Amino acid sequence: MQPNTKPRQAWSHNNDTFPCDTLRELINKFGLEPGDVVHIGDVEEHGTDWIDASDVIEQIADRGADEGGEFADDFPDVSAEAKAELDTFLARWQAEHCVASFFLVVNVRQHTITEADMEEATCKP
């Protein structure tokens, strides 16, 4: 599963959480009225690059140091090719299993609900 890359927006009644995909949904969900000020922002999806080979190798080195002390100073000795192989695997695995269902909202701006917004919200199913 890949993150959604199609541009989209999210709507908020409090500029804190952005639970709605449309103004219509926001109006109906929160019982808003003309003159109420709401917020709209652009959704920025998280990537799937949560960790890389360097993170894993560092964790292994830390655990090795815990177990072997000074005898683990050069542990693990990973070649550039092995590191690249792990990076490729982690990128593929995360793209399949670590797609976030949460997102950031950027470029937030205010919108004042109008009578036309209200009419549109009640006209569409």
Tab-separated table of C-alpha atoms in Angstrom:
chain	number	residue	atom	x	y	z
A	1	MET	CA	0.000	0.000	0.000
A	2	GLN	CA	1.342	3.415	-0.971
A	3	PRO	CA	0.528	6.767	0.634
A	4	ASN	CA	-2.128	8.823	-1.114
A	5	THR	CA	-0.308	11.225	-3.432
A	6	LYS	CA	-3.402	12.897	-4.896
A	7	PRO	CA	-3.657	16.495	-3.603
A	8	ARG	CA	-6.476	16.899	-1.116
A	9	GLN	CA	-7.694	19.189	1.617
A	10	ALA	CA	-9.029	18.765	5.127
A	11	TRP	CA	-11.530	20.914	7.034
A	12	SER	CA	-11.680	21.900	10.718
A	13	HIS	CA	-14.214	23.624	12.929
A	14	ASN	CA	-11.582	24.465	15.594
A	15	ASN	CA	-8.201	24.705	13.784
A	16	ASP	CA	-7.002	21.851	15.987
A	17	THR	CA	-8.296	18.668	14.400
A	18	PHE	CA	-9.186	18.328	10.724
A	19	PRO	CA	-11.707	15.479	10.621
A	20	CYS	CA	-13.565	16.324	7.402
A	21	ASP	CA	-12.712	16.022	3.719
A	22	THR	CA	-15.309	18.564	2.570
A	23	LEU	CA	-16.970	21.715	3.802
A	24	ARG	CA	-20.354	20.007	3.366
A	25	GLU	CA	-19.279	17.217	5.732
A	26	LEU	CA	-17.981	19.754	8.269
A	27	ILE	CA	-21.199	21.805	8.212
A	28	ASN	CA	-23.372	18.733	8.679
A	29	LYS	CA	-21.180	17.093	11.312
A	30	PHE	CA	-20.864	20.152	13.552
A	31	GLY	CA	-24.131	21.996	12.862
A	32	LEU	CA	-22.369	25.108	11.633
A	33	GLU	CA	-24.144	28.296	10.552
A	34	PRO	CA	-23.478	31.191	8.160
A	35	GLY	CA	-20.859	33.489	9.646
A	36	ASP	CA	-19.020	30.690	11.477
A	37	VAL	CA	-15.292	30.701	10.782
A	38	VAL	CA	-13.746	27.349	9.908
A	39	HIS	CA	-10.340	26.305	8.631
A	40	ILE	CA	-9.142	24.502	5.522
A	41	GLY	CA	-5.665	23.166	4.900
A	42	ASP	CA	-3.718	21.082	2.446
A	43	VAL	CA	-3.065	17.486	3.447
A	44	GLU	CA	0.568	16.445	3.518
A	45	GLU	CA	0.864	12.670	3.642
A	46	HIS	CA	3.654	11.016	5.564
A	47	GLY	CA	6.100	9.013	3.528
A	48	THR	CA	7.018	5.453	4.354
A	49	ASP	CA	10.660	6.098	5.159
A	50	TRP	CA	10.363	5.723	8.920
A	51	ILE	CA	13.701	3.947	9.362
A	52	ASP	CA	16.671	3.111	7.184
A	53	ALA	CA	19.609	0.724	7.266
A	54	SER	CA	21.696	3.131	9.355
A	55	ASP	CA	19.032	3.078	12.081
A	56	VAL	CA	18.975	-0.722	12.172
A	57	ILE	CA	22.757	-1.054	12.085
A	58	GLU	CA	23.100	1.497	14.901
A	59	GLN	CA	20.585	-0.448	17.011
A	60	ILE	CA	22.502	-3.672	16.393
A	61	ALA	CA	25.781	-1.936	17.340
A	62	ASP	CA	24.215	-0.625	20.567
A	63	ARG	CA	22.978	-4.073	21.533
A	64	GLY	CA	26.319	-5.578	20.609
A	65	ALA	CA	28.069	-3.031	22.850
A	66	ASP	CA	25.687	-3.921	25.683
A	67	GLU	CA	26.578	-7.589	25.327
A	68	GLY	CA	30.248	-7.446	24.319
A	69	GLY	CA	31.506	-4.183	25.742
A	70	GLU	CA	34.867	-3.158	24.284
A	71	PHE	CA	35.055	-6.440	22.349
A	72	ALA	CA	32.176	-5.211	20.172
A	73	ASP	CA	33.832	-1.927	19.156
A	74	ASP	CA	33.736	-2.744	15.422
A	75	PHE	CA	30.468	-4.661	15.495
A	76	PRO	CA	28.692	-5.017	13.130
A	77	ASP	CA	31.067	-4.744	10.201
A	78	VAL	CA	28.579	-4.137	7.378
A	79	SER	CA	29.691	-3.577	3.791
A	80	ALA	CA	28.233	-0.793	1.658
A	81	GLU	CA	26.530	-3.446	-0.494
A	82	ALA	CA	24.913	-5.119	2.539
A	83	LYS	CA	23.742	-1.737	3.822
A	84	ALA	CA	22.234	-0.905	0.412
A	85	GLU	CA	20.496	-4.294	0.367
A	86	LEU	CA	18.963	-3.614	3.783
A	87	ASP	CA	17.892	-0.106	2.686
A	88	THR	CA	16.130	-1.571	-0.343
A	89	PHE	CA	14.392	-4.204	1.756
A	90	LEU	CA	13.290	-1.692	4.427
A	91	ALA	CA	11.961	0.760	1.824
A	92	ARG	CA	9.910	-1.966	0.132
A	93	TRP	CA	8.668	-3.438	3.432
A	94	GLN	CA	7.654	-0.057	4.878
A	95	ALA	CA	5.852	0.925	1.664
A	96	GLU	CA	3.774	-2.235	2.013
A	97	HIS	CA	3.234	-2.336	5.785
A	98	CYS	CA	3.844	1.119	7.290
A	99	VAL	CA	1.576	3.552	5.464
A	100	ALA	CA	0.276	6.079	7.977
A	101	SER	CA	-3.454	6.667	8.270
A	102	PHE	CA	-2.675	10.077	9.810
A	103	PHE	CA	-1.344	13.157	8.068
A	104	LEU	CA	-0.115	16.710	8.506
A	105	VAL	CA	-2.197	19.751	7.556
A	106	VAL	CA	-0.257	22.666	6.065
A	107	ASN	CA	-1.137	26.023	4.510
A	108	VAL	CA	-4.119	26.426	6.823
A	109	ARG	CA	-6.448	29.292	6.037
A	110	GLN	CA	-9.764	30.571	7.349
A	111	HIS	CA	-13.095	30.311	5.598
A	112	THR	CA	-16.279	32.058	6.700
A	113	ILE	CA	-19.367	29.969	6.019
A	114	THR	CA	-21.816	31.662	3.657
A	115	GLU	CA	-25.478	31.115	2.818
A	116	ALA	CA	-24.321	29.536	-0.460
A	117	ASP	CA	-22.178	27.068	1.504
A	118	MET	CA	-25.246	26.146	3.565
A	119	GLU	CA	-27.408	25.631	0.479
A	120	GLU	CA	-24.773	23.432	-1.127
A	121	ALA	CA	-24.377	21.402	2.083
A	122	THR	CA	-28.098	20.626	2.209
A	123	CYS	CA	-28.510	19.976	-1.535
A	124	LYS	CA	-25.913	17.251	-1.910
A	125	PRO	CA	-26.385	13.803	-0.396
